[in-house]
Amino acid sequence: SLNAVATLGAAEGHELEVAAGEAQVAEALAAIEALAARDFDEVPTSSEVPERPVPTAGPTPEGVVRGFAASPGIAIGAVRRCHVPALAIDRDAADDPRAETDSLDAALAATAEAVHLQRDAVAARAGETEAGIFDAHLLFLRDEALLAPARRAIHAEGRSAARAWRDAIDHTAAAWDGLEDEYLRARADDLRSVGAQVLARLLGVAQPHARIDEAGVLVAADLTPADTAGLDPALVRGIATARGGPTSHAAVLARALGIPAVVGLGEAALELLEGSTVAVDGRSGDLYVDPSPSDVARLETEAAALAAARALAREGADGAAVTRDGIVVEVAANVGGPAEVPAAVESGADGVGLFRTEFLFMGRDRMPDEDKQEAAYRAAAEALAGRPLLIRTLDAGADKPLPYLGQAHEENPFLGVRGVRLGLAQPEMLEAQLRAILRVAADHPVRVMFPMVATRDELRRAREVLERARLAADARLEVGIMIEVPAAALAAHALAAECDFFSIGTNDLTQYALAADRGNERVAALTDALHPAVLSLIHSAVVGARARGRWVGVCGELAGDAAATPLLIGLGVRELSMSAPAIAGVKQAVRATDAGEAGALAERALACADAGEVRALLAAP
Ligand code: PEP
Ligand code: MG
């Protein structure tokens, strides 16, 4: 029993005496002895974790942990670890113990299946060591130290399964809470989190998201996209995570929410004490632990300067973004749901250039039906008041799994059934979504695009599903694809012949071009969208599109980097879509650009050897 062993509170140097009784005494003792001789199969972390690349030049100052800049801004506050809020139990007692035991078993099995899926996704993304935490979760789910008292409470005391399970979790978590070791004490959160997943299933409610109750800097091992989407920006002043890269979906969402964030800080982030003070510098990727008064004063001055610069940019954010030589560039917002649209309009968005619809599908136990989807798309379109709304069809799979889609295990989920491949594998789901989109397109300027298209055949098949959807709801709308797969960028001429526009997803395009997982901090330094190879793919996509008179936008994170604006314009991009807080700065950058000069700049960038050279070129006056 993981719970029984860990709550002994044994620490390094303690001596353990193991006694065995009943069956298989000799085997049990021999197995434990062998395990001890193998050091409990622990892998020394120093050899396991390769040196992380240092993102900024120079040595790391004392008291600073260096990670990756994930969302600009500065936040100073108390460390807050997130926890899963308690669920209300509908009934304490039950008459039919058998039925209660059955539902507990079913909830445990379903949770174990979901944890397995998460485990596989993390193992594929970050390695077996990182996935180890999920093995502990699986052990919890079959630990007799929890199951026996829960079953006893159901049979002997007439408890409902939900009450019996909650009591067993609370009792055991309290034992973890009482441990001396800080690290082990924090593991009570793991137990509570997996316990809450079972409870949510027993109660038939959506799984609660991690949250914090007091204002401060949220510190976590990693955040799922669903967790990040559920954060309250009024409480979460900043985010610091041990894992993840700067274009992971958690980082993308932090930018959308305007919350300063650093990611990929390594295990040091997990050792921070609740309530201690930290400062997050989301521009450099630095985390200050117990910052000195002089650091605090400096960071506060810089934060004030940043706020002033933003306010200045905001003043000009409403008008169109036109280059010095008269080229109009549409500057739009990326959103994850209709609730974000008013703030996007307020930030000066000319429209929505990427509606990531998968967030409507997350954190639930079944797919939202067509009416619910239509209501969400309609609300977004109405909030845009005539500005264009570009809806991307469901982009689930890989790091955004939806447990209810019943996807099979994959060794390499990022190279597996994700994006449009999933839509084509489950065409009724895609068709329902397209009907909901078409209904809204009848009344509003709507564009639709398919994610992760690799081949012309996929585009054709997706368009066939669209034509079937039209039989139920007909409307005119522009149809495009995301360019995220290098093959699509290189064969753009063939794809451009069969759609109206391209939107380049530089996050995925970069991870596939550089063969570096966007969610893995160990290779984060490689996932730089300014690498000339990525620029060359963008160039190829634009050349293919232009030959057919199609327009090209960028909706990956590169679009929100004002330093890259002239380069993208020079490459021929005419629409940029980004997190709302970046809009004002990018509009300023568009107005400062001459498209002719930018073309020459793009040519020089394409000839650079690496991302560093491109960056230097962009920084040159
Ligand atoms: C991208 O890949 O660049 C993109 C915009 O899509 P997402 O970040 O949602 O994968
Ligand atoms: Mg993508």
PDB file of N, CA, C and O in Angstrom, residues 425-474:
ATOM      1  N   ALA A 425     -11.801  10.648 -38.486  1.00  0.00           N
ATOM      2  CA  ALA A 425     -12.019   9.319 -37.902  1.00  0.00           C
ATOM      3  C   ALA A 425     -13.395   9.241 -37.245  1.00  0.00           C
ATOM      4  O   ALA A 425     -13.970   8.176 -37.127  1.00  0.00           O
ATOM      5  N   GLN A 426     -13.895  10.406 -36.808  1.00  0.00           N
ATOM      6  CA  GLN A 426     -15.217  10.435 -36.166  1.00  0.00           C
ATOM      7  C   GLN A 426     -16.064  11.494 -36.879  1.00  0.00           C
ATOM      8  O   GLN A 426     -16.373  12.553 -36.319  1.00  0.00           O
ATOM      9  N   PRO A 427     -16.422  11.224 -38.160  1.00  0.00           N
ATOM     10  CA  PRO A 427     -17.009  12.281 -38.988  1.00  0.00           C
ATOM     11  C   PRO A 427     -18.357  12.807 -38.473  1.00  0.00           C
ATOM     12  O   PRO A 427     -18.700  13.963 -38.728  1.00  0.00           O
ATOM     13  N   GLU A 428     -19.094  11.971 -37.720  1.00  0.00           N
ATOM     14  CA  GLU A 428     -20.396  12.485 -37.224  1.00  0.00           C
ATOM     15  C   GLU A 428     -20.167  13.641 -36.252  1.00  0.00           C
ATOM     16  O   GLU A 428     -20.927  14.605 -36.226  1.00  0.00           O
ATOM     17  N   MET A 429     -19.063  13.539 -35.494  1.00  0.00           N
ATOM     18  CA  MET A 429     -18.739  14.606 -34.548  1.00  0.00           C
ATOM     19  C   MET A 429     -18.372  15.893 -35.307  1.00  0.00           C
ATOM     20  O   MET A 429     -18.848  16.984 -34.996  1.00  0.00           O
ATOM     21  N   LEU A 430     -17.531  15.742 -36.345  1.00  0.00           N
ATOM     22  CA  LEU A 430     -17.130  16.899 -37.152  1.00  0.00           C
ATOM     23  C   LEU A 430     -18.343  17.505 -37.858  1.00  0.00           C
ATOM     24  O   LEU A 430     -18.496  18.736 -37.915  1.00  0.00           O
ATOM     25  N   GLU A 431     -19.206  16.647 -38.362  1.00  0.00           N
ATOM     26  CA  GLU A 431     -20.374  17.141 -39.098  1.00  0.00           C
ATOM     27  C   GLU A 431     -21.299  17.944 -38.172  1.00  0.00           C
ATOM     28  O   GLU A 431     -21.797  19.009 -38.547  1.00  0.00           O
ATOM     29  N   ALA A 432     -21.484  17.431 -36.948  1.00  0.00           N
ATOM     30  CA  ALA A 432     -22.340  18.157 -35.991  1.00  0.00           C
ATOM     31  C   ALA A 432     -21.745  19.537 -35.718  1.00  0.00           C
ATOM     32  O   ALA A 432     -22.452  20.549 -35.679  1.00  0.00           O
ATOM     33  N   GLN A 433     -20.422  19.577 -35.555  1.00  0.00           N
ATOM     34  CA  GLN A 433     -19.785  20.870 -35.282  1.00  0.00           C
ATOM     35  C   GLN A 433     -19.950  21.815 -36.471  1.00  0.00           C
ATOM     36  O   GLN A 433     -20.249  22.998 -36.304  1.00  0.00           O
ATOM     37  N   LEU A 434     -19.785  21.283 -37.676  1.00  0.00           N
ATOM     38  CA  LEU A 434     -19.900  22.129 -38.868  1.00  0.00           C
ATOM     39  C   LEU A 434     -21.340  22.631 -39.044  1.00  0.00           C
ATOM     40  O   LEU A 434     -21.545  23.773 -39.468  1.00  0.00           O
ATOM     41  N   ARG A 435     -22.326  21.806 -38.687  1.00  0.00           N
ATOM     42  CA  ARG A 435     -23.723  22.287 -38.765  1.00  0.00           C
ATOM     43  C   ARG A 435     -23.919  23.455 -37.802  1.00  0.00           C
ATOM     44  O   ARG A 435     -24.537  24.458 -38.157  1.00  0.00           O
ATOM     45  N   ALA A 436     -23.384  23.319 -36.590  1.00  0.00           N
ATOM     46  CA  ALA A 436     -23.525  24.408 -35.613  1.00  0.00           C
ATOM     47  C   ALA A 436     -22.860  25.680 -36.153  1.00  0.00           C
ATOM     48  O   ALA A 436     -23.400  26.783 -36.026  1.00  0.00           O
ATOM     49  N   ILE A 437     -21.694  25.529 -36.785  1.00  0.00           N
ATOM     50  CA  ILE A 437     -20.970  26.694 -37.334  1.00  0.00           C
ATOM     51  C   ILE A 437     -21.766  27.308 -38.489  1.00  0.00           C
ATOM     52  O   ILE A 437     -21.919  28.536 -38.572  1.00  0.00           O
ATOM     53  N   LEU A 438     -22.302  26.445 -39.359  1.00  0.00           N
ATOM     54  CA  LEU A 438     -23.042  26.957 -40.525  1.00  0.00           C
ATOM     55  C   LEU A 438     -24.292  27.734 -40.095  1.00  0.00           C
ATOM     56  O   LEU A 438     -24.642  28.750 -40.703  1.00  0.00           O
ATOM     57  N   ARG A 439     -24.945  27.263 -39.064  1.00  0.00           N
ATOM     58  CA  ARG A 439     -26.143  27.975 -38.596  1.00  0.00           C
ATOM     59  C   ARG A 439     -25.795  29.414 -38.207  1.00  0.00           C
ATOM     60  O   ARG A 439     -26.559  30.332 -38.466  1.00  0.00           O
ATOM     61  N   VAL A 440     -24.635  29.578 -37.583  1.00  0.00           N
ATOM     62  CA  VAL A 440     -24.228  30.929 -37.173  1.00  0.00           C
ATOM     63  C   VAL A 440     -23.752  31.722 -38.393  1.00  0.00           C
ATOM     64  O   VAL A 440     -23.994  32.926 -38.511  1.00  0.00           O
ATOM     65  N   ALA A 441     -23.115  31.022 -39.340  1.00  0.00           N
ATOM     66  CA  ALA A 441     -22.607  31.700 -40.543  1.00  0.00           C
ATOM     67  C   ALA A 441     -23.742  32.273 -41.385  1.00  0.00           C
ATOM     68  O   ALA A 441     -23.519  33.161 -42.217  1.00  0.00           O
ATOM     69  N   ALA A 442     -24.951  31.776 -41.177  1.00  0.00           N
ATOM     70  CA  ALA A 442     -26.084  32.327 -41.931  1.00  0.00           C
ATOM     71  C   ALA A 442     -26.344  33.781 -41.536  1.00  0.00           C
ATOM     72  O   ALA A 442     -26.884  34.557 -42.323  1.00  0.00           O
ATOM     73  N   ASP A 443     -25.959  34.163 -40.316  1.00  0.00           N
ATOM     74  CA  ASP A 443     -26.277  35.510 -39.818  1.00  0.00           C
ATOM     75  C   ASP A 443     -25.056  36.384 -39.551  1.00  0.00           C
ATOM     76  O   ASP A 443     -25.203  37.560 -39.231  1.00  0.00           O
ATOM     77  N   HIS A 444     -23.869  35.802 -39.583  1.00  0.00           N
ATOM     78  CA  HIS A 444     -22.675  36.569 -39.185  1.00  0.00           C
ATOM     79  C   HIS A 444     -21.504  36.230 -40.110  1.00  0.00           C
ATOM     80  O   HIS A 444     -21.497  35.156 -40.705  1.00  0.00           O
ATOM     81  N   PRO A 445     -20.499  37.136 -40.190  1.00  0.00           N
ATOM     82  CA  PRO A 445     -19.317  36.820 -41.018  1.00  0.00           C
ATOM     83  C   PRO A 445     -18.444  35.770 -40.329  1.00  0.00           C
ATOM     84  O   PRO A 445     -17.704  36.095 -39.412  1.00  0.00           O
ATOM     85  N   VAL A 446     -18.574  34.533 -40.768  1.00  0.00           N
ATOM     86  CA  VAL A 446     -17.856  33.427 -40.131  1.00  0.00           C
ATOM     87  C   VAL A 446     -16.933  32.780 -41.149  1.00  0.00           C
ATOM     88  O   VAL A 446     -17.265  32.646 -42.325  1.00  0.00           O
ATOM     89  N   ARG A 447     -15.747  32.410 -40.685  1.00  0.00           N
ATOM     90  CA  ARG A 447     -14.816  31.607 -41.485  1.00  0.00           C
ATOM     91  C   ARG A 447     -14.583  30.316 -40.703  1.00  0.00           C
ATOM     92  O   ARG A 447     -14.660  30.324 -39.476  1.00  0.00           O
ATOM     93  N   VAL A 448     -14.274  29.258 -41.417  1.00  0.00           N
ATOM     94  CA  VAL A 448     -13.979  28.007 -40.708  1.00  0.00           C
ATOM     95  C   VAL A 448     -12.642  27.473 -41.204  1.00  0.00           C
ATOM     96  O   VAL A 448     -12.260  27.708 -42.359  1.00  0.00           O
ATOM     97  N   MET A 449     -11.903  26.811 -40.307  1.00  0.00           N
ATOM     98  CA  MET A 449     -10.675  26.162 -40.793  1.00  0.00           C
ATOM     99  C   MET A 449     -10.438  24.842 -40.070  1.00  0.00           C
ATOM    100  O   MET A 449     -10.908  24.625 -38.964  1.00  0.00           O
ATOM    101  N   PHE A 450      -9.724  23.958 -40.768  1.00  0.00           N
ATOM    102  CA  PHE A 450      -9.421  22.633 -40.237  1.00  0.00           C
ATOM    103  C   PHE A 450      -7.973  22.614 -39.735  1.00  0.00           C
ATOM    104  O   PHE A 450      -7.075  23.098 -40.419  1.00  0.00           O
ATOM    105  N   PRO A 451      -7.766  22.032 -38.533  1.00  0.00           N
ATOM    106  CA  PRO A 451      -6.408  21.994 -37.968  1.00  0.00           C
ATOM    107  C   PRO A 451      -5.590  20.808 -38.468  1.00  0.00           C
ATOM    108  O   PRO A 451      -6.146  19.764 -38.820  1.00  0.00           O
ATOM    109  N   MET A 452      -4.280  20.966 -38.491  1.00  0.00           N
ATOM    110  CA  MET A 452      -3.349  19.848 -38.694  1.00  0.00           C
ATOM    111  C   MET A 452      -3.516  19.128 -40.028  1.00  0.00           C
ATOM    112  O   MET A 452      -3.291  17.928 -40.125  1.00  0.00           O
ATOM    113  N   VAL A 453      -3.917  19.857 -41.057  1.00  0.00           N
ATOM    114  CA  VAL A 453      -4.067  19.209 -42.363  1.00  0.00           C
ATOM    115  C   VAL A 453      -2.671  18.916 -42.913  1.00  0.00           C
ATOM    116  O   VAL A 453      -1.782  19.770 -42.886  1.00  0.00           O
ATOM    117  N   ALA A 454      -2.477  17.689 -43.388  1.00  0.00           N
ATOM    118  CA  ALA A 454      -1.168  17.317 -43.953  1.00  0.00           C
ATOM    119  C   ALA A 454      -1.247  17.094 -45.461  1.00  0.00           C
ATOM    120  O   ALA A 454      -0.273  17.325 -46.174  1.00  0.00           O
ATOM    121  N   THR A 455      -2.402  16.639 -45.948  1.00  0.00           N
ATOM    122  CA  THR A 455      -2.482  16.266 -47.367  1.00  0.00           C
ATOM    123  C   THR A 455      -3.749  16.822 -48.027  1.00  0.00           C
ATOM    124  O   THR A 455      -4.714  17.160 -47.343  1.00  0.00           O
ATOM    125  N   ARG A 456      -3.722  16.860 -49.350  1.00  0.00           N
ATOM    126  CA  ARG A 456      -4.891  17.328 -50.093  1.00  0.00           C
ATOM    127  C   ARG A 456      -6.084  16.400 -49.875  1.00  0.00           C
ATOM    128  O   ARG A 456      -7.229  16.837 -49.811  1.00  0.00           O
ATOM    129  N   ASP A 457      -5.792  15.123 -49.744  1.00  0.00           N
ATOM    130  CA  ASP A 457      -6.865  14.155 -49.533  1.00  0.00           C
ATOM    131  C   ASP A 457      -7.627  14.475 -48.237  1.00  0.00           C
ATOM    132  O   ASP A 457      -8.858  14.419 -48.194  1.00  0.00           O
ATOM    133  N   GLU A 458      -6.890  14.837 -47.178  1.00  0.00           N
ATOM    134  CA  GLU A 458      -7.565  15.185 -45.913  1.00  0.00           C
ATOM    135  C   GLU A 458      -8.456  16.404 -46.106  1.00  0.00           C
ATOM    136  O   GLU A 458      -9.576  16.453 -45.600  1.00  0.00           O
ATOM    137  N   LEU A 459      -7.928  17.402 -46.838  1.00  0.00           N
ATOM    138  CA  LEU A 459      -8.728  18.602 -47.071  1.00  0.00           C
ATOM    139  C   LEU A 459      -9.993  18.245 -47.846  1.00  0.00           C
ATOM    140  O   LEU A 459     -11.092  18.691 -47.516  1.00  0.00           O
ATOM    141  N   ARG A 460      -9.838  17.410 -48.858  1.00  0.00           N
ATOM    142  CA  ARG A 460     -11.007  17.019 -49.660  1.00  0.00           C
ATOM    143  C   ARG A 460     -12.039  16.308 -48.792  1.00  0.00           C
ATOM    144  O   ARG A 460     -13.230  16.572 -48.885  1.00  0.00           O
ATOM    145  N   ARG A 461     -11.558  15.377 -47.960  1.00  0.00           N
ATOM    146  CA  ARG A 461     -12.507  14.616 -47.143  1.00  0.00           C
ATOM    147  C   ARG A 461     -13.176  15.524 -46.114  1.00  0.00           C
ATOM    148  O   ARG A 461     -14.365  15.387 -45.834  1.00  0.00           O
ATOM    149  N   ALA A 462     -12.423  16.472 -45.566  1.00  0.00           N
ATOM    150  CA  ALA A 462     -13.036  17.404 -44.600  1.00  0.00           C
ATOM    151  C   ALA A 462     -14.098  18.245 -45.310  1.00  0.00           C
ATOM    152  O   ALA A 462     -15.172  18.522 -44.763  1.00  0.00           O
ATOM    153  N   ARG A 463     -13.797  18.645 -46.560  1.00  0.00           N
ATOM    154  CA  ARG A 463     -14.779  19.453 -47.301  1.00  0.00           C
ATOM    155  C   ARG A 463     -16.017  18.639 -47.635  1.00  0.00           C
ATOM    156  O   ARG A 463     -17.119  19.186 -47.706  1.00  0.00           O
ATOM    157  N   GLU A 464     -15.839  17.334 -47.835  1.00  0.00           N
ATOM    158  CA  GLU A 464     -17.020  16.489 -48.073  1.00  0.00           C
ATOM    159  C   GLU A 464     -17.933  16.485 -46.847  1.00  0.00           C
ATOM    160  O   GLU A 464     -19.152  16.562 -46.972  1.00  0.00           O
ATOM    161  N   VAL A 465     -17.309  16.413 -45.667  1.00  0.00           N
ATOM    162  CA  VAL A 465     -18.122  16.446 -44.437  1.00  0.00           C
ATOM    163  C   VAL A 465     -18.843  17.794 -44.363  1.00  0.00           C
ATOM    164  O   VAL A 465     -20.023  17.880 -44.010  1.00  0.00           O
ATOM    165  N   LEU A 466     -18.136  18.861 -44.752  1.00  0.00           N
ATOM    166  CA  LEU A 466     -18.757  20.192 -44.746  1.00  0.00           C
ATOM    167  C   LEU A 466     -19.958  20.223 -45.702  1.00  0.00           C
ATOM    168  O   LEU A 466     -21.011  20.783 -45.383  1.00  0.00           O
ATOM    169  N   GLU A 467     -19.790  19.625 -46.862  1.00  0.00           N
ATOM    170  CA  GLU A 467     -20.910  19.617 -47.829  1.00  0.00           C
ATOM    171  C   GLU A 467     -22.098  18.840 -47.266  1.00  0.00           C
ATOM    172  O   GLU A 467     -23.243  19.237 -47.454  1.00  0.00           O
ATOM    173  N   ARG A 468     -21.830  17.752 -46.544  1.00  0.00           N
ATOM    174  CA  ARG A 468     -22.942  17.003 -45.925  1.00  0.00           C
ATOM    175  C   ARG A 468     -23.636  17.865 -44.882  1.00  0.00           C
ATOM    176  O   ARG A 468     -24.861  17.871 -44.772  1.00  0.00           O
ATOM    177  N   ALA A 469     -22.835  18.611 -44.117  1.00  0.00           N
ATOM    178  CA  ALA A 469     -23.424  19.484 -43.082  1.00  0.00           C
ATOM    179  C   ALA A 469     -24.301  20.559 -43.727  1.00  0.00           C
ATOM    180  O   ALA A 469     -25.322  20.962 -43.178  1.00  0.00           O
ATOM    181  N   ARG A 470     -23.889  20.999 -44.924  1.00  0.00           N
ATOM    182  CA  ARG A 470     -24.643  22.048 -45.616  1.00  0.00           C
ATOM    183  C   ARG A 470     -26.062  21.598 -45.975  1.00  0.00           C
ATOM    184  O   ARG A 470     -26.948  22.426 -46.149  1.00  0.00           O
ATOM    185  N   LEU A 471     -26.258  20.288 -46.113  1.00  0.00           N
ATOM    186  CA  LEU A 471     -27.598  19.798 -46.467  1.00  0.00           C
ATOM    187  C   LEU A 471     -28.591  20.191 -45.374  1.00  0.00           C
ATOM    188  O   LEU A 471     -29.771  20.397 -45.617  1.00  0.00           O
ATOM    189  N   ALA A 472     -28.086  20.272 -44.129  1.00  0.00           N
ATOM    190  CA  ALA A 472     -28.964  20.630 -43.011  1.00  0.00           C
ATOM    191  C   ALA A 472     -28.981  22.129 -42.776  1.00  0.00           C
ATOM    192  O   ALA A 472     -29.997  22.702 -42.389  1.00  0.00           O
ATOM    193  N   ALA A 473     -27.854  22.790 -42.976  1.00  0.00           N
ATOM    194  CA  ALA A 473     -27.784  24.230 -42.698  1.00  0.00           C
ATOM    195  C   ALA A 473     -26.858  24.847 -43.725  1.00  0.00           C
ATOM    196  O   ALA A 473     -25.647  24.632 -43.667  1.00  0.00           O
ATOM    197  N   ASP A 474     -27.397  25.594 -44.643  1.00  0.00           N
ATOM    198  CA  ASP A 474     -26.566  26.144 -45.716  1.00  0.00           C
ATOM    199  C   ASP A 474     -26.216  27.598 -45.412  1.00  0.00           C
ATOM    200  O   ASP A 474     -27.039  28.347 -44.915  1.00  0.00           O
TER     201      ASP A 474
END
